[in-house]
């Protein structure tokens, strides 16, 4: 199947080379004005300016005239928890009524609430609801996504979640990476026996996960009251011995050493970063680790946003993701994340688009396949409605400016 898009107002994020963007380079978003783009089967095969449009179009099955419209690479959402059994809007109402995190947890809420629901759900039920969420995020422009376990917290339930993610990988058109987040919180029976749970992760969960190839990454919620930096290091070092790299939940609620632990572990990314001091900013900026910002979680929890400008100025590599989960970000809409990044964190539209595409791809080590317009990459595309400028996209928050989405060469 060959598809030709013609009269593209602007082809966005056109890059002949892959490069992780850090600091000032995030603001440079290469585009091609008045362009055509050729898609063969699941790949981008060629593009160029309209005055060089191919003349021999016999093999082209469909020609799509997109006058007035932009084409962007589909979003790369590098941090989600979309396998869960039930939403948690009762906690949402509790929070509106003024209850704090600890009070909600005491009422049986929070991560342990989701873990109880996952324990009671079958693999098929979890698959079906996660599949619906994947379809939903594809419609809003996401073409690649990382999905975490972490609502299991027992060997059986963690493996159940990871097997669901494996099945999603096999059946979905989206590019998917799986992350083992067994260290999301301590289960009730290990509240006073942290080492017991860490040993369970190391000796029981990780060996099976590695043997069945169920995880691309390991993640730990490194936070006061959850896993300390030392405990985080222990879990991730054990995973490393199985060849599994680290991505961390770091510096969300407190400046609690998560970023430093991630950098020491040579983590692919450290995610959240709402609570950063100068040392953490500097350490991250000097490292190869990507800082992934999740502004919709800060929005939903009414927290301070991550210091995106300071991070960019210090030269850090920044990605943007949704954190789609039932507790702190019940939305997988990257378009909203883009708007929040620009409006609340003062990222420029160009910086935000780069962070949500090519840098998001790097945060999943999928940069060879997705994240920019490049010959040979997957044809994962967002085709906009006719819009005035690229800045209009984050500006018009809440509006649907997407006309169509293509994933692996197929329209969603
Ligand atoms: O990324 N911070 C830790 N974990 C999730 C949310 C946990 C939950 O409440 O379900 C997050 O925000
Ligand atoms: Fe998260």
Coordinates of C-alpha atoms and ligand atoms in Angstrom, one line a residue:
X1 CA 0.0 0.0 0.0
X2 CA 1.4 3.4 -1.0
X3 CA 0.0 6.7 0.2
X4 CA 1.0 10.1 -0.9
X5 CA 0.2 13.2 1.2
X6 CA 0.5 16.4 -0.9
X7 CA 0.2 20.1 -0.2
X8 CA 1.3 19.7 3.4
X9 CA 1.4 23.2 4.9
X10 CA 4.3 22.2 7.0
X11 CA 6.0 18.8 7.6
X12 CA 7.2 19.0 11.2
X13 CA 10.3 17.6 12.9
X14 CA 12.0 16.5 9.8
X15 CA 15.4 15.1 10.8
X16 CA 18.0 13.2 8.7
X17 CA 20.0 12.4 11.8
X18 CA 18.8 11.2 15.2
X19 CA 19.9 13.3 18.1
X20 CA 18.8 13.5 21.7
X21 CA 17.9 17.1 22.2
X22 CA 19.2 18.9 25.3
X23 CA 19.3 22.5 26.4
X24 CA 19.1 25.1 23.7
X25 CA 18.8 22.5 20.9
X26 CA 15.3 21.7 22.2
X27 CA 14.0 24.9 20.7
X28 CA 15.1 24.0 17.2
X29 CA 12.3 22.2 15.3
X30 CA 13.2 21.5 11.7
X31 CA 10.2 21.8 9.3
X32 CA 9.6 21.6 5.5
X33 CA 7.0 24.1 4.2
X34 CA 4.6 23.1 1.3
X35 CA 5.7 19.5 1.2
X36 CA 4.7 16.0 0.1
X37 CA 5.3 12.8 2.0
X38 CA 5.3 9.2 0.8
X39 CA 4.3 6.2 2.9
X40 CA 4.8 2.6 1.8
X41 CA 3.2 -0.1 3.9
X42 CA 4.2 0.8 7.5
X43 CA 7.2 3.2 6.7
X44 CA 7.9 6.7 5.6
X45 CA 9.9 6.3 2.4
X46 CA 10.3 9.8 1.0
X47 CA 9.4 13.4 1.3
X48 CA 10.2 16.7 -0.3
X49 CA 9.0 20.2 -1.4
X50 CA 5.9 20.3 -3.6
X51 CA 7.9 21.6 -6.6
X52 CA 9.7 18.2 -6.6
X53 CA 6.6 16.0 -6.2
X54 CA 7.2 12.6 -7.9
X55 CA 5.7 12.5 -11.4
X56 CA 5.2 8.8 -11.8
X57 CA 2.3 8.1 -9.4
X58 CA 1.0 4.9 -10.9
X59 CA 1.8 2.8 -7.9
X60 CA 0.3 5.2 -5.5
X61 CA -2.9 3.7 -4.1
X62 CA -4.2 6.9 -2.3
X63 CA -3.4 10.5 -2.7
X64 CA -4.4 12.7 0.3
X65 CA -4.6 16.4 -0.3
X66 CA -3.9 18.0 3.1
X67 CA -3.9 21.7 2.1
X68 CA -3.6 24.0 5.1
X69 CA -2.7 21.1 7.4
X70 CA 0.4 20.2 9.3
X71 CA 1.8 16.7 9.6
X72 CA 3.8 15.8 12.7
X73 CA 5.3 12.6 14.0
X74 CA 2.9 10.9 16.3
X75 CA 3.4 11.4 20.1
X76 CA 5.8 9.2 22.0
X77 CA 4.3 8.8 25.5
X78 CA 7.2 7.4 27.5
X79 CA 5.5 7.0 30.9
X80 CA 2.1 5.4 31.5
X81 CA 0.3 3.0 33.8
X82 CA -2.5 2.1 31.5
X83 CA -3.0 -1.5 32.8
X84 CA -5.4 -1.0 35.7
X85 CA -8.7 -2.6 36.8
X86 CA -10.7 0.4 38.0
X87 CA -10.8 4.1 38.0
X88 CA -10.6 6.0 41.3
X89 CA -12.9 9.0 41.1
X90 CA -14.1 8.5 44.7
X91 CA -10.5 9.6 45.7
X92 CA -10.8 12.5 43.4
X93 CA -13.9 13.7 45.2
X94 CA -12.2 13.0 48.6
X95 CA -9.4 15.3 47.5
X96 CA -11.8 18.0 46.4
X97 CA -13.3 17.7 49.9
X98 CA -9.8 18.4 51.4
X99 CA -8.5 14.9 52.3
X100 CA -4.7 14.5 52.0
X101 CA -2.6 11.7 50.6
X102 CA -2.2 9.9 54.0
X103 CA -5.9 10.2 54.8
X104 CA -6.9 8.7 51.5
X105 CA -4.4 5.9 51.9
X106 CA -5.8 5.2 55.4
X107 CA -9.3 4.9 53.8
X108 CA -7.9 2.1 51.6
X109 CA -7.1 4.4 48.7
X110 CA -4.1 5.0 46.6
X111 CA -1.8 2.5 44.9
X112 CA -2.9 -0.3 47.3
X113 CA -6.5 0.3 46.2
X114 CA -5.5 -0.3 42.6
X115 CA -3.5 -3.3 43.6
X116 CA -6.6 -4.9 45.3
X117 CA -8.6 -4.3 42.1
X118 CA -5.9 -5.8 39.9
X119 CA -5.6 -8.9 42.2
X120 CA -9.4 -9.5 41.7
X121 CA -9.3 -9.0 37.9
X122 CA -8.6 -11.6 35.3
X123 CA -5.9 -11.3 32.6
X124 CA -8.6 -11.0 30.0
X125 CA -10.4 -8.2 31.8
X126 CA -7.2 -6.3 32.3
X127 CA -6.3 -6.8 28.6
X128 CA -9.7 -5.6 27.4
X129 CA -9.7 -2.3 29.4
X130 CA -6.1 -1.6 28.6
X131 CA -6.8 -2.2 24.9
X132 CA -9.6 0.4 25.0
X133 CA -7.2 2.9 26.6
X134 CA -4.7 2.2 23.8
X135 CA -7.3 2.8 21.2
X136 CA -8.3 6.0 23.0
X137 CA -4.7 7.4 23.1
X138 CA -4.1 6.4 19.4
X139 CA -7.0 8.6 18.5
X140 CA -5.4 11.6 20.3
X141 CA -2.2 11.1 18.4
X142 CA 0.0 8.7 20.4
X143 CA 1.9 6.1 18.3
X144 CA 4.4 4.7 20.9
X145 CA 3.9 4.2 24.6
X146 CA 5.7 2.8 27.6
X147 CA 3.5 0.8 30.0
X148 CA 4.3 -0.1 33.6
X149 CA 3.2 -2.8 36.0
X150 CA 3.2 -1.8 39.6
X151 CA -0.5 -2.4 40.6
X152 CA 0.3 -6.0 41.3
X153 CA 2.8 -6.0 44.2
X154 CA 2.7 -9.8 44.5
X155 CA 4.6 -12.1 42.2
X156 CA 1.3 -13.4 40.7
X157 CA -0.2 -10.0 40.1
X158 CA 2.9 -8.4 38.8
X159 CA 3.4 -11.2 36.3
X160 CA -0.2 -11.0 35.3
X161 CA 0.2 -7.3 34.5
X162 CA 3.4 -7.9 32.6
X163 CA 1.8 -10.7 30.6
X164 CA -1.1 -8.3 29.7
X165 CA 1.5 -5.8 28.5
X166 CA 3.2 -8.5 26.4
X167 CA -0.1 -9.4 24.8
X168 CA -0.7 -5.7 24.1
X169 CA 2.7 -5.5 22.4
X170 CA 1.8 -8.5 20.2
X171 CA -1.6 -7.3 19.2
X172 CA -1.4 -3.5 19.0
X173 CA -0.1 -1.4 16.1
X174 CA 1.4 1.0 18.6
X175 CA 5.1 0.5 19.6
X176 CA 5.1 -0.5 23.2
X177 CA 7.8 -0.9 25.9
X178 CA 7.1 -2.7 29.2
X179 CA 8.4 -1.6 32.5
X180 CA 8.4 -3.7 35.8
X181 CA 7.4 -1.4 38.7
X182 CA 7.1 -4.0 41.4
X183 CA 8.7 -1.4 43.7
X184 CA 5.8 1.0 43.4
X185 CA 4.9 0.8 47.1
X186 CA 5.3 -1.7 50.0
X187 CA 2.4 -4.1 50.3
X188 CA 0.7 -4.0 53.7
X189 CA 2.4 -7.2 55.0
X190 CA 5.8 -5.8 54.2
X191 CA 5.3 -2.3 55.7
X192 CA 7.7 -3.1 58.5
X193 CA 9.8 -5.5 56.5
X194 CA 11.2 -3.6 53.5
X195 CA 14.0 -6.0 53.0
X196 CA 11.6 -8.9 52.8
X197 CA 9.8 -7.3 49.9
X198 CA 13.0 -6.3 48.1
X199 CA 14.2 -9.9 48.4
X200 CA 10.9 -11.1 46.9
X201 CA 11.5 -8.7 44.0
X202 CA 15.1 -9.8 43.6
X203 CA 14.7 -13.5 44.1
X204 CA 11.2 -14.3 42.9
X205 CA 9.9 -11.7 40.5
X206 CA 13.0 -10.6 38.5
X207 CA 14.2 -14.1 37.6
X208 CA 10.8 -15.0 36.0
X209 CA 10.5 -11.6 34.4
X210 CA 13.9 -12.0 32.8
X211 CA 13.4 -15.6 31.8
X212 CA 10.1 -14.8 30.1
X213 CA 11.4 -11.5 28.7
X214 CA 8.5 -9.6 30.2
X215 CA 10.2 -6.2 30.9
X216 CA 12.3 -3.8 28.9
X217 CA 12.9 -1.7 32.0
X218 CA 12.7 -1.6 35.8
X219 CA 11.2 1.3 37.7
X220 CA 11.0 2.2 41.4
X221 CA 9.0 4.9 43.1
X222 CA 11.9 6.5 44.8
X223 CA 10.3 8.8 47.4
X224 CA 10.1 9.5 51.1
X225 CA 7.7 6.9 52.6
X226 CA 8.1 4.6 49.6
X227 CA 11.5 3.4 48.4
X228 CA 14.7 5.2 49.7
X229 CA 17.5 5.9 47.2
X230 CA 19.5 3.0 48.8
X231 CA 16.5 0.6 48.3
X232 CA 16.1 1.9 44.8
X233 CA 19.7 1.2 44.0
X234 CA 19.4 -2.3 45.4
X235 CA 16.3 -3.2 43.2
X236 CA 17.8 -1.6 40.1
X237 CA 21.2 -3.1 40.5
X238 CA 19.6 -6.6 40.8
X239 CA 17.6 -5.9 37.6
X240 CA 20.8 -4.7 35.8
X241 CA 22.3 -8.1 36.4
X242 CA 19.5 -9.5 34.2
X243 CA 20.3 -6.8 31.6
X244 CA 17.3 -4.7 32.5
X245 CA 17.9 -0.9 32.5
X246 CA 16.4 1.6 34.8
X247 CA 13.7 4.3 34.5
X248 CA 12.7 5.9 37.8
X249 CA 9.8 7.8 39.5
X250 CA 12.0 10.5 41.1
X251 CA 11.6 13.8 43.0
X252 CA 7.8 13.9 42.7
X253 CA 6.8 14.7 46.3
X254 CA 10.2 15.6 47.8
X255 CA 13.7 16.3 46.8
X256 CA 14.6 12.8 48.1
X257 CA 17.6 11.7 46.1
X258 CA 15.8 10.0 43.3
X259 CA 17.6 12.0 40.6
X260 CA 21.0 11.2 42.0
X261 CA 20.1 7.5 42.3
X262 CA 18.9 7.5 38.7
X263 CA 22.1 9.2 37.4
X264 CA 24.3 6.8 39.4
X265 CA 22.3 3.9 37.9
X266 CA 22.8 5.4 34.4
X267 CA 19.0 5.4 34.1
X268 CA 17.4 5.9 30.7
X269 CA 15.1 8.5 32.4
X270 CA 14.1 10.0 35.7
X271 CA 10.5 11.0 35.7
X272 CA 8.3 13.5 37.5
X273 CA 10.8 16.0 38.9
X274 CA 8.3 18.3 40.6
X275 CA 10.6 18.7 43.6
X276 CA 14.1 19.8 42.3
X277 CA 16.9 21.7 44.0
X278 CA 19.9 23.2 42.2
X279 CA 22.1 20.1 42.9
X280 CA 19.5 17.8 41.4
X281 CA 19.1 20.1 38.3
X282 CA 22.9 20.2 37.8
X283 CA 23.5 16.5 38.3
X284 CA 20.8 15.6 35.8
X285 CA 21.9 18.1 33.3
X286 CA 25.5 16.8 33.3
X287 CA 24.3 13.2 32.8
X288 CA 23.0 11.1 29.9
X289 CA 19.7 10.5 31.7
X290 CA 16.6 12.1 30.3
X291 CA 14.3 14.1 32.6
X292 CA 10.7 13.2 31.8
X293 CA 8.2 15.8 32.9
X294 CA 4.6 14.8 33.6
X295 CA 2.7 18.0 33.9
X296 CA -0.8 16.5 33.8
X297 CA 0.1 14.7 37.1
X298 CA 1.1 18.0 38.7
X299 CA -2.1 19.6 37.3
X300 CA -4.3 16.8 38.7
X301 CA -2.6 16.7 42.1
X302 CA -2.5 20.6 42.3
X303 CA 1.2 20.5 42.8
X304 CA 4.0 22.8 41.6
X305 CA 5.1 22.0 38.1
X306 CA 8.6 20.7 37.3
X307 CA 11.1 23.5 36.7
X308 CA 11.3 23.0 32.9
X309 CA 12.9 26.4 32.1
X310 CA 15.7 25.8 34.7
X311 CA 16.3 22.3 33.3
X312 CA 16.5 23.5 29.7
X313 CA 18.8 26.4 30.7
X314 CA 21.1 24.0 32.6
X315 CA 21.3 21.8 29.4
X316 CA 19.2 18.8 30.4
X317 CA 17.5 16.5 27.9
X318 CA 13.7 16.8 28.5
X319 CA 10.9 14.5 27.5
X320 CA 7.1 14.9 28.1
X321 CA 4.7 12.1 28.9
X322 CA 1.2 11.7 30.4
X323 CA 1.7 9.4 33.4
X324 CA -1.8 8.0 32.4
X325 CA -2.9 6.2 35.6
X326 CA -6.1 6.1 37.8
X327 CA -4.6 7.9 40.8
X328 CA -2.7 10.9 39.7
X329 CA -3.3 11.4 36.0
X330 CA -6.4 9.8 34.6
X331 CA -5.7 11.1 31.1
X332 CA -3.5 9.8 28.3
X333 CA -4.0 12.9 26.2
X334 CA -0.6 14.1 25.0
X335 CA -2.2 17.2 23.4
X336 CA -3.2 18.4 26.9
X337 CA 0.3 17.6 28.1
X338 CA 1.7 19.8 25.3
X339 CA -0.6 22.7 26.4
X340 CA 0.3 22.3 30.1
X341 CA 4.0 22.3 29.2
X342 CA 3.7 25.6 27.3
X343 CA 1.2 27.3 29.5
X344 CA 2.3 26.2 33.0
X345 CA 6.0 25.3 32.5
X346 CA 6.8 28.0 29.9
X347 CA 8.2 25.6 27.4
X348 CA 8.2 27.0 23.8
X349 CA 5.9 25.1 21.4
X350 CA 9.0 23.9 19.5
X351 CA 10.6 22.6 22.8
X352 CA 7.4 20.9 23.8
X353 CA 6.9 19.2 20.4
X354 CA 10.5 17.9 20.4
X355 CA 10.1 16.7 24.0
X356 CA 6.9 14.8 23.1
X357 CA 8.3 13.2 20.0
X358 CA 12.0 12.6 19.4
X359 CA 13.0 12.9 23.0
X360 CA 10.1 10.7 24.1
X361 CA 11.3 8.2 21.6
X362 CA 14.8 8.3 23.2
X363 CA 13.2 7.8 26.6
X364 CA 11.9 4.4 25.3
X365 CA 15.0 3.7 23.2
X366 CA 12.7 3.8 20.1
X367 CA 14.5 6.7 18.4
X368 CA 15.5 4.5 15.4
X369 CA 11.8 3.7 14.7
X370 CA 9.7 6.7 15.7
X371 CA 9.7 10.3 16.9
X372 CA 10.6 12.2 13.8
X373 CA 9.9 12.4 10.1
X374 CA 12.8 10.4 8.6
X375 CA 13.0 8.0 5.6
X376 CA 12.8 4.4 7.0
X377 CA 11.0 5.3 10.2
X378 CA 7.5 4.0 11.0
X379 CA 4.7 6.0 9.4
X380 CA 3.3 7.2 12.7
X381 CA 1.7 10.5 11.9
X382 CA -0.6 13.2 13.2
X383 CA -2.4 15.1 10.4
X384 CA -3.9 18.3 11.8
X385 CA -7.1 20.1 10.7
X386 CA -6.3 23.3 8.8
X387 CA -4.6 25.6 11.4
X388 CA -2.8 28.9 11.2
X389 CA 0.5 28.1 12.9
X390 CA 2.3 25.4 14.9
X391 CA 1.9 27.4 18.1
X392 CA -1.8 27.2 17.7
X393 CA -1.7 23.5 18.7
X394 CA -0.7 24.0 22.4
X395 CA -2.4 27.4 22.5
X396 CA -5.9 26.0 21.7
X397 CA -5.9 23.8 24.8
X398 CA -8.8 21.4 25.0
X399 CA -9.7 21.8 21.3
X400 CA -9.3 18.8 19.0
X401 CA -7.2 20.0 16.1
X402 CA -6.3 16.5 15.0
X403 CA -8.0 15.5 11.7
X404 CA -6.5 12.0 11.4
X405 CA -3.8 9.8 12.9
X406 CA -1.8 7.2 11.0
X407 CA 0.0 4.4 12.9
X408 CA 2.3 2.1 11.0
X409 CA 0.8 3.3 7.8
X410 CA -2.8 2.7 8.7
X411 CA -5.3 5.3 9.5
X412 CA -6.7 5.0 13.1
Ligands
LIG1 O1 3.3 8.2 38.6 N1 3.9 8.3 41.8 C1 3.7 7.1 41.8 N2 2.9 6.5 41.0 C2 1.9 7.0 40.1 C3 0.5 7.1 40.7 C4 0.2 6.2 41.7 C5 -1.3 6.1 41.9 O2 -1.8 6.9 42.7 O3 -1.9 5.1 41.4 C6 2.4 8.3 39.4 O4 1.9 9.4 39.7
LIG2 FE1 4.0 7.2 37.1

